[in-house]
Each structure stands twice: as structure tokens, then as C-alpha cells.
Short mmCIF file of C-alpha atoms in Angstrom, two decimals:
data_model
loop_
_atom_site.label_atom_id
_atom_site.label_comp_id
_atom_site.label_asym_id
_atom_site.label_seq_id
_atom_site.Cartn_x
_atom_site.Cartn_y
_atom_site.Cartn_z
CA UNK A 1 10.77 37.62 -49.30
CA UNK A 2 6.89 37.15 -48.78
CA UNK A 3 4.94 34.64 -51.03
CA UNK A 4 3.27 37.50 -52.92
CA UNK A 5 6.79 39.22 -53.84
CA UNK A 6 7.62 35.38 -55.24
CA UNK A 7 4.47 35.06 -56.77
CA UNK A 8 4.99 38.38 -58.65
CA UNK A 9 8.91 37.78 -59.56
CA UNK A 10 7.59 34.14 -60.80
CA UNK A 11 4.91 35.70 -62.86
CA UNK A 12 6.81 38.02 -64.08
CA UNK A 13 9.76 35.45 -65.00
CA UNK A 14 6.71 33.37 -67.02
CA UNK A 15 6.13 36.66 -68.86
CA UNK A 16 9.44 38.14 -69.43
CA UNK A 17 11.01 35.13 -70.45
CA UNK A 18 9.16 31.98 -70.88
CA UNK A 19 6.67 33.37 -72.84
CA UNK A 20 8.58 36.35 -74.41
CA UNK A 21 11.89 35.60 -75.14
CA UNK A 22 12.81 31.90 -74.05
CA UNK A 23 16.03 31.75 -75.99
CA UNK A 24 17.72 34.82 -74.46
CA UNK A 25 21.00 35.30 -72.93
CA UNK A 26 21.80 36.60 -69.18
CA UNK A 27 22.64 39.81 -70.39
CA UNK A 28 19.85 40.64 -72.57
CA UNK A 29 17.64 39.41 -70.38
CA UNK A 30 18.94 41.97 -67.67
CA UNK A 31 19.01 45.02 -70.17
CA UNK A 32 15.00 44.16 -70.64
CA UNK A 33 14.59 44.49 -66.90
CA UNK A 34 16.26 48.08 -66.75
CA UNK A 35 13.71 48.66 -70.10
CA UNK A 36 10.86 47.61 -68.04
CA UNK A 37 12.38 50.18 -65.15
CA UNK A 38 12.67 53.00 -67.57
CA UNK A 39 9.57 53.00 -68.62
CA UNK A 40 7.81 52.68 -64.92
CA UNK A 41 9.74 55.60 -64.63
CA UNK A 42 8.81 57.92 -67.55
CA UNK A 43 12.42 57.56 -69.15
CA UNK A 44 11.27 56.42 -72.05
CA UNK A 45 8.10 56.77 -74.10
CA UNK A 46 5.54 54.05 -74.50
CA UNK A 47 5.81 54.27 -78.44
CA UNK A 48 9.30 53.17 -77.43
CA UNK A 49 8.44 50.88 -75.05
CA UNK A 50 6.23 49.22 -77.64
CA UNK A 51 9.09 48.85 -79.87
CA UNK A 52 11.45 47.16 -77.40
CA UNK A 53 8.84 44.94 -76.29
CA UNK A 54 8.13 43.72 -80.58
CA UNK A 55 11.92 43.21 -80.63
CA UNK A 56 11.86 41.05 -77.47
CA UNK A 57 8.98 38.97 -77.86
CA UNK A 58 9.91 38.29 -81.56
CA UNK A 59 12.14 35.17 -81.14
CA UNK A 60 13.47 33.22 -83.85
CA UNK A 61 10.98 30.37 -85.12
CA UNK A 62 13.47 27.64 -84.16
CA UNK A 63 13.05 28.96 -80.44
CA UNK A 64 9.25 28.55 -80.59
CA UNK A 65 8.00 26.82 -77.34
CA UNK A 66 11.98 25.63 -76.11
CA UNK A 67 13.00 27.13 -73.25
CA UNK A 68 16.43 27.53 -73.59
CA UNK A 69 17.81 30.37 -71.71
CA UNK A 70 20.05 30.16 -69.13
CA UNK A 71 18.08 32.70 -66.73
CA UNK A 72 16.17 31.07 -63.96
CA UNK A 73 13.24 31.83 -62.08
CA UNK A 74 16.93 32.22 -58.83
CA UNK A 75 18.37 34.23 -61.14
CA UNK A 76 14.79 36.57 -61.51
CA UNK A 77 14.76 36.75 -57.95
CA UNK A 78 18.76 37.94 -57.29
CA UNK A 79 18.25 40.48 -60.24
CA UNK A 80 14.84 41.85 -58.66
CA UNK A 81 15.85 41.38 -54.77
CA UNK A 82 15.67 45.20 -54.64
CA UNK A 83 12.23 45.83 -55.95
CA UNK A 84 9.36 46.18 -54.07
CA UNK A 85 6.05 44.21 -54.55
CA UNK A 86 4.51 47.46 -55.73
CA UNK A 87 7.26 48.36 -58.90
CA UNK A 88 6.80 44.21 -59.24
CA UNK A 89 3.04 44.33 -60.11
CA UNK A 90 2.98 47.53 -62.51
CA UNK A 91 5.96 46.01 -64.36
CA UNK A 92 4.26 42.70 -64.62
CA UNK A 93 1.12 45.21 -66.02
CA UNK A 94 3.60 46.96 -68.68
CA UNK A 95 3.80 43.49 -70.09
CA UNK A 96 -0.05 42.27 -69.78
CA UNK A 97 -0.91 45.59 -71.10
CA UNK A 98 1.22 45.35 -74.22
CA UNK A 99 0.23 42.03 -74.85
CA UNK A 100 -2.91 43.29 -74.88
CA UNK A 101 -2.82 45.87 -77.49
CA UNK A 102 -1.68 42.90 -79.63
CA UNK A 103 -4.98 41.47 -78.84
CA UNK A 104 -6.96 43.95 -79.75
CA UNK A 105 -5.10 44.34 -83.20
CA UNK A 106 -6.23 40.95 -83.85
CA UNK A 107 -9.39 41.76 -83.90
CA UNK A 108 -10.67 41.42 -80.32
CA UNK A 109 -12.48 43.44 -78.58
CA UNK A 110 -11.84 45.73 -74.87
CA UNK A 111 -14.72 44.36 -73.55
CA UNK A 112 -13.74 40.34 -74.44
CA UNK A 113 -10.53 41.20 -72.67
CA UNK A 114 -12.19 42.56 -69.92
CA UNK A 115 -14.22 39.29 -70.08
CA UNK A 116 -11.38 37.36 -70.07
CA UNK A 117 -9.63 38.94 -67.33
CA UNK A 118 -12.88 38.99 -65.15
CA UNK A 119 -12.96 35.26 -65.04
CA UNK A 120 -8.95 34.99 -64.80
CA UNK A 121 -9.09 37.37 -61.61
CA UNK A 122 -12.16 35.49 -59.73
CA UNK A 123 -9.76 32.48 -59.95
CA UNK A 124 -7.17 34.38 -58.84
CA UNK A 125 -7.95 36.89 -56.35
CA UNK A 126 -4.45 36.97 -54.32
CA UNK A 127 -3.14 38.81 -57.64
CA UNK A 128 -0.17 36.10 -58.15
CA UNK A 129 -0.65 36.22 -61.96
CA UNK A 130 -0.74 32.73 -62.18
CA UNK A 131 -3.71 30.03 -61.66
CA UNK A 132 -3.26 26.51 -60.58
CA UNK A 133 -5.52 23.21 -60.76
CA UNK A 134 -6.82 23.94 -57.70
CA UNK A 135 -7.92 27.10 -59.21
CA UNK A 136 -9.10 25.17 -62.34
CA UNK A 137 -11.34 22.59 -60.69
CA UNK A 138 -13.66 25.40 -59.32
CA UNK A 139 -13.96 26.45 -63.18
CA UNK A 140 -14.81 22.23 -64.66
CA UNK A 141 -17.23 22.15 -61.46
CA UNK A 142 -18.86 25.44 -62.67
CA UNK A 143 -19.89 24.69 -66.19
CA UNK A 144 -19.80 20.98 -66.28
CA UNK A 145 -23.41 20.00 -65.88
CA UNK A 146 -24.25 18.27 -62.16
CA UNK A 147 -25.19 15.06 -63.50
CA UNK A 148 -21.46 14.72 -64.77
CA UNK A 149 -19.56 15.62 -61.55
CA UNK A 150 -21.46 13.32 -59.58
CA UNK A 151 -21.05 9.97 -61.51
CA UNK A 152 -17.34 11.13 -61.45
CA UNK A 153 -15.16 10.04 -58.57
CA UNK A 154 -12.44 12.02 -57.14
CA UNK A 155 -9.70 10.50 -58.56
CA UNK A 156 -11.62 10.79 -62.46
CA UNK A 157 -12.54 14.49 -61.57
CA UNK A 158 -8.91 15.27 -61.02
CA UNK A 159 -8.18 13.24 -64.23
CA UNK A 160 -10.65 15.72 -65.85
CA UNK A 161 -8.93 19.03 -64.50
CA UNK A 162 -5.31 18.05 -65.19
CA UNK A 163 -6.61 17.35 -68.97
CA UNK A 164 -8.15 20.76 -68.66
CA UNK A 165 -4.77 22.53 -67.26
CA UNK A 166 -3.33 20.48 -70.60
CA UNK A 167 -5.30 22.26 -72.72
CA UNK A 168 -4.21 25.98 -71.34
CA UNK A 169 -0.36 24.81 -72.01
CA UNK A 170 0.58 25.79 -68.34
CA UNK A 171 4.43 26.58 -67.50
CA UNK A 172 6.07 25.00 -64.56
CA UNK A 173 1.86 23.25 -63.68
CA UNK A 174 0.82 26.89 -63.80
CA UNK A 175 -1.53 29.11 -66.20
CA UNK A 176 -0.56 33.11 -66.81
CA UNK A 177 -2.99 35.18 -67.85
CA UNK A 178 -1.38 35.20 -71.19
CA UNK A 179 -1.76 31.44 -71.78
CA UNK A 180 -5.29 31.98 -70.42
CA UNK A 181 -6.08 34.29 -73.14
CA UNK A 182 -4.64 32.87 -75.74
CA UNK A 183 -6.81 29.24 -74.91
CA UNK A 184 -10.29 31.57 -75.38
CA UNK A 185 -8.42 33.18 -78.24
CA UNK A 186 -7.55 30.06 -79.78
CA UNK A 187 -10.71 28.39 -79.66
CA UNK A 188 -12.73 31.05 -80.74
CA UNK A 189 -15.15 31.48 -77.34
CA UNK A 190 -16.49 34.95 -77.77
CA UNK A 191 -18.22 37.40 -75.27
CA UNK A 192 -21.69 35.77 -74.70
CA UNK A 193 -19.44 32.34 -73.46
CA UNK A 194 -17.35 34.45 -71.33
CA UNK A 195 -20.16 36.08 -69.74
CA UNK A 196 -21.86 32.31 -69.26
CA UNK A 197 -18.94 31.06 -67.54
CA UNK A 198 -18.37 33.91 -65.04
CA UNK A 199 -22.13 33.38 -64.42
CA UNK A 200 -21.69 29.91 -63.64
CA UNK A 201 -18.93 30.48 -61.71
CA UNK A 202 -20.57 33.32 -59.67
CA UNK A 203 -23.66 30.85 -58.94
CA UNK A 204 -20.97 27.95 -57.31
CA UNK A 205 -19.44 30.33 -55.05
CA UNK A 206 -22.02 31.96 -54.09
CA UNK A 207 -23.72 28.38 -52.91
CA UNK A 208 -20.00 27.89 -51.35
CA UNK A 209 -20.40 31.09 -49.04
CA UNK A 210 -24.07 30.09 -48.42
CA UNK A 211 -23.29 27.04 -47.10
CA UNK A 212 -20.55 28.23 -45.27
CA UNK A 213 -22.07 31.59 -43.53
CA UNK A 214 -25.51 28.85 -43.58
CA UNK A 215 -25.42 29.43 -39.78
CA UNK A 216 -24.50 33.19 -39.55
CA UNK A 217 -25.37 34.86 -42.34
CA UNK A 218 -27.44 32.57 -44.96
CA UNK A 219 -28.83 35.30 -46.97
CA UNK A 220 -25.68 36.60 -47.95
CA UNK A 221 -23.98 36.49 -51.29
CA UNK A 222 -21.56 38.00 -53.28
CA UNK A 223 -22.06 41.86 -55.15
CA UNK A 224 -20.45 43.65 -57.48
CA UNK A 225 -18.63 45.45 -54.34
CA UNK A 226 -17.29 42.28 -53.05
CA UNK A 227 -16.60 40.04 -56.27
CA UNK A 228 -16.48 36.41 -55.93
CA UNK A 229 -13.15 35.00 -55.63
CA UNK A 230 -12.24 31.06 -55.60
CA UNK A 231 -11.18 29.54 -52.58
CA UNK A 232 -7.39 28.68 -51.98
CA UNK A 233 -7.56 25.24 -51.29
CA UNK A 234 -3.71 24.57 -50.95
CA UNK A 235 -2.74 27.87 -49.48
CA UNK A 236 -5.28 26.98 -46.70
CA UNK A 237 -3.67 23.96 -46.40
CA UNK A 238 -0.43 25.10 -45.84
CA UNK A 239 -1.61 28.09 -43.58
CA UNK A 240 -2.62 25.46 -41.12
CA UNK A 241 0.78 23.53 -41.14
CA UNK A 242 2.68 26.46 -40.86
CA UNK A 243 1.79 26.29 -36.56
CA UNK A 244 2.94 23.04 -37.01
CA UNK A 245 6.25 23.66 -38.69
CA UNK A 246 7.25 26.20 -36.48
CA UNK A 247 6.71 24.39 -33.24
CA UNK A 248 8.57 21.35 -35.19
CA UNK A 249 11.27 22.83 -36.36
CA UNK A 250 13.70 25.22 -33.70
CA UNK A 251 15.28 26.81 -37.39
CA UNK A 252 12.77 29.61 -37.94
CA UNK A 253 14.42 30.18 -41.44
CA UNK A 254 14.20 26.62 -42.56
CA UNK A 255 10.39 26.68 -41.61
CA UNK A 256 9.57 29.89 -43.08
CA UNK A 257 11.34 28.71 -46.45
CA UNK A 258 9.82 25.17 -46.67
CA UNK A 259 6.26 27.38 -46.38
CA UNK A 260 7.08 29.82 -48.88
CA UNK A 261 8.40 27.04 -51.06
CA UNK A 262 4.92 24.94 -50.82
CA UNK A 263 3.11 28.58 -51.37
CA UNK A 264 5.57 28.98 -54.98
CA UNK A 265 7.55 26.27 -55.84
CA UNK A 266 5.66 23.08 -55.46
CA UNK A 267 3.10 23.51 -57.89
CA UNK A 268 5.05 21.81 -60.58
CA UNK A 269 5.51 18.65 -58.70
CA UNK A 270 1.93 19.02 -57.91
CA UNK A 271 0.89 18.72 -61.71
CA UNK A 272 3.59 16.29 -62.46
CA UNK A 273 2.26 13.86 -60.01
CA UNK A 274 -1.18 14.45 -59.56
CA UNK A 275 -2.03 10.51 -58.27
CA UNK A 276 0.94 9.36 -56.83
CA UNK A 277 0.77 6.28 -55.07
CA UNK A 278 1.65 5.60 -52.53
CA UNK A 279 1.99 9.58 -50.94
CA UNK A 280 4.89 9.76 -49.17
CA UNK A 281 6.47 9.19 -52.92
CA UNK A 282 4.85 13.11 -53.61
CA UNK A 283 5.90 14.15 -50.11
CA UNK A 284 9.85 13.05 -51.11
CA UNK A 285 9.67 14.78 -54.78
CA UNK A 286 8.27 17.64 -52.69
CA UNK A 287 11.39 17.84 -50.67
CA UNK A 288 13.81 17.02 -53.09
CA UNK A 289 12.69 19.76 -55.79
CA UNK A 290 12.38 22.33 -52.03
CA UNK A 291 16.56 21.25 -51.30
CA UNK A 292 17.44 21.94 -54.97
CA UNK A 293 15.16 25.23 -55.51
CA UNK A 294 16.08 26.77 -51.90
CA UNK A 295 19.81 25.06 -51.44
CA UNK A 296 18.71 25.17 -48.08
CA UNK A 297 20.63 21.44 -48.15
CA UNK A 298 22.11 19.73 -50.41
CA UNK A 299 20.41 17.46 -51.97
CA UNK A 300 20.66 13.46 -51.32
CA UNK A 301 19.13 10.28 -51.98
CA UNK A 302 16.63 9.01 -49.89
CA UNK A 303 14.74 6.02 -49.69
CA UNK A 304 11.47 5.16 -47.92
CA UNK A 305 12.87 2.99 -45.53
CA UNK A 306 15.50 5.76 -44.40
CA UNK A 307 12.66 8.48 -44.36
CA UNK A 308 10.33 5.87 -41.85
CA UNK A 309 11.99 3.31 -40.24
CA UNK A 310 11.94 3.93 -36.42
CA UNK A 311 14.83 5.94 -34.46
#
């Protein structure tokens, strides 16, 4: 399993059942997969599609924002183990795709959408279907004036971005494209504020790849060819402790899941505990949440003094 087939099954979990049908059952929830396979596959018509889709994302009112099914994101990935990253991705555009034909009956038009999804994609460029904070304070640096990110300090500018995930509803300290849409939907932000913010976005990265290609290439900046994209802070991160893991660990398996699960899995603990004081409190809910999500090991109470005291 690579981080981009995780991403996809993740994203497509969000869509399929946290935001479409949070109360179903196991079984229901497995017929909707095979609906989403028969249509990929021409076996049924999208007028029919359309009408399965209604019927699944039309859950009772006393369901409304309670996720209560029993299907997990473990349970996506044992149903799906057998699809490819390729089948992953168009189903995961069946469902953005029908969601947006609900937009556009709402009165909104192709181009906002395209709008919207412009300034979704530049935040996410690996195509996970999902941003996360790190994503999002690119975005508050972009159109918050510069007077007001310098008089902030780190720890108030994170403040600011975690109030700003807040206000997208995220799911599991993520943001779909669907919540995405529905926060410029919601607050009424039509195509001439779309079109500011990708514009101030496009301005802070290209100054980013200035200063960065300042000795090699200074003059050169992003095109419509070769769109700006935000850079992945944490997946950076992780790239360059994945040497480090491997060296440090002689279980190849164990190292390659504790990467993927900091790449898929961690981002929840991430938003939960944004601050945490002091860290190594953030690096043990890290590895607690990694032992119950992977059952690598079982999972089992540690303190600080067991995790540091000297051997």
C-alpha cells in the first residue's frame, strides 16, 4: 500500500461515508462500492447512477453530522485492497462529480466550481483529496494582510489557522473538497473572491520559489504550464526521517508502516493537539493512535519516565 493509494481509500471513505451516508450499515455500505464499480464500468447508466447516489446521500435528519456507522476507514481499505490507485481516483471523481451537479442546481455556476477547485488543487497538488493545516496556513498567509502576520507569533499564527480549519468543519483534522465547497458556498464568496484569493496565493509562492531558485534561477516563476502548488511541509518532514527510520529500525515493515502512518493517519492527532506541551506528550499520542490504527502492537500504557529514562 503506497501513501497515495491510502490517501485515495481515505478520501474516498470521507466521501462515501462520512459525508454521504454516516449512519449506514456494513452491508449497504459494500453494495454502494460495487454501485460505484458498475458504473466505472458502463454497467449502469449515469441517470441511474444519479439515482443511487440521491438515495445514499439522503440520510435521515436524526443522522445529520453523527457518524455512526460501523465501517471504518480498516474496513475501506480490506474492502478496496484489490483496486488500483487508478479505479480509486475516478471513483472518488463519480462522487465529486455528482456532488457537483447538485451545486450547480443550486444556483452556482461551472466556472465558480472551477474556481473553487482551482484554489482546492494548488493546496493540494499530490491529488490526496484532502487538505491539512499545513495546507491551510499557506492560504491565512496569502490573504491576510503583512502587517497582521508579522505582529503575530508562531504559536498565535497557528492559533489563527486551526480556527480557520474550524470553520471548514474538517473530518478526522482534514478538509475534502466537499467541505471546502460547501465553506465558499455557505458564506456566499462568489467568483471575483475566488479569483482574488488564487491571486494572492499565486503571488506567495511564487516569492517562495524566488527565494528558493534566488541563486539558480531568480527570474523564474510559476505559468499556467506549471501551476503553483503549496509546499508539503510535513511530508518533507517525514521524507527526511524515513533514512533515519530505516537505518534505526532492522524491521523494514515496521518502518515502512510508521512512515505511511505519519503520511495518513496522524493528521488527526496533529489538529487535536496543535500546542502540546511539553512534545514528547504529541510524539506518545502519535504512537499510541499508529499501534491502534496499524495493530502493528498492541497497544500499552506508557509513561514518560518509561519512554526516557536511561537503559
Amino acid at each position: 500500500m503506497t501513501p497515495r493509494w491510502l490517501h485515495l481509500v481515505s478520501s474516498l471513505y470521507f466521501e462515501v461515508v462520512v459525508q454521504g451516508n454516516p449512519n449506514a450499515d456494513t452491508e449497504s455500505l459494500v453494495n454502494f462500492l460495487h454501485v460505484l464499480r458498475w458504473r466505472l464500468n458502463d454497467s449502469i447508466t449515469q441517470k441511474e447512477f444519479s439515482e443511487l447516489y440521491k438515495v445514499w446521500t439522503t440520510p435521515s435528519l436524526s443522522s445529520i453530522g453523527v457518524l455512526s456507522s460501523p465501517f471504518t476507514k480498516t474496513d475501506m481499505r480490506k474492502v478496496l485492497e484489490d483496486t488500483n490507485e487508478g479505479d480509486l481516483f475516478l471513483m472518488l471523481g463519480l462522487m465529486i462529480k455528482q456532488y457537483n451537479m447538485g451545486i450547480l442546481a443550486r444556483g452556482k455556476t461551472v466556472d465558480w466550481i472551477y474556481l473553487v477547485e482551482k484554489l482546492f488543487w494548488m493546496m493540494d497538488s499530490f491529488g490526496r483529496g484532502f487538505i491539512t493545516q499545513d495546507d491551510m496556513l499557506f492560504l491565512l498567509i496569502a490573504i491576510v494582510s503583512v502587517d497582521q502576520i508579522t505582529n503575530l507569533s508562531p504559536a498565535q499564527l497557528f492559533e489563527q489557522v486551526f480556527q480557520l480549519m474550524q470553520d471548514f468543519s474538517p473530518s478526522f483534522g482534514v478538509v475534502t473538497l466537499r467541505q471546502f465547497k460547501q465553506y465558499f458556498e455557505k458564506n456566499f464568496l462568489d467568483e471575483n473572491s475566488l479569483k482574488k484569493s488564487i491571486a494572492a496565493l499565486t503571488d506567495l509562492l511564487n516569492s517562495l520559489l524566488s527565494l528558493s531558485n534566488n541563486e539558480k534561477n531568480p527570474n523564474q516563476k510559476f505559468n499556467e504550464l506549471t501551476p503553483p502548488s503549496v509546499p508539503k511541509l510535513w511530508d518533507r518532514a517525514v521524507e527526511l526521517s524515513h533514512s533515519y527510520l530505516v537505518d534505526s529500525i532492522d524491521d523494514l515493515h515496521l518502518s515502512s508502516s510508521i512512515v505511511n502512518f505519519l503520511l495518513v493517519d496522524s493528521y488527526s492527532v496533529r489538529f487535536k493537539h496543535p500546542h502540546e506541551k511539553p512534545h514528547w506528550k504529541l510524539s506518545l499520542m502519535l504512537f499510541k493512535e499508529f499501534t491502534i490504527v496499524w495493530h502493528y502492537i498492541s497497544p500499552i500504557e506508557y509513561t514518560k519516565d518509561s519512554l526516557f529514562k536511561d537503559h
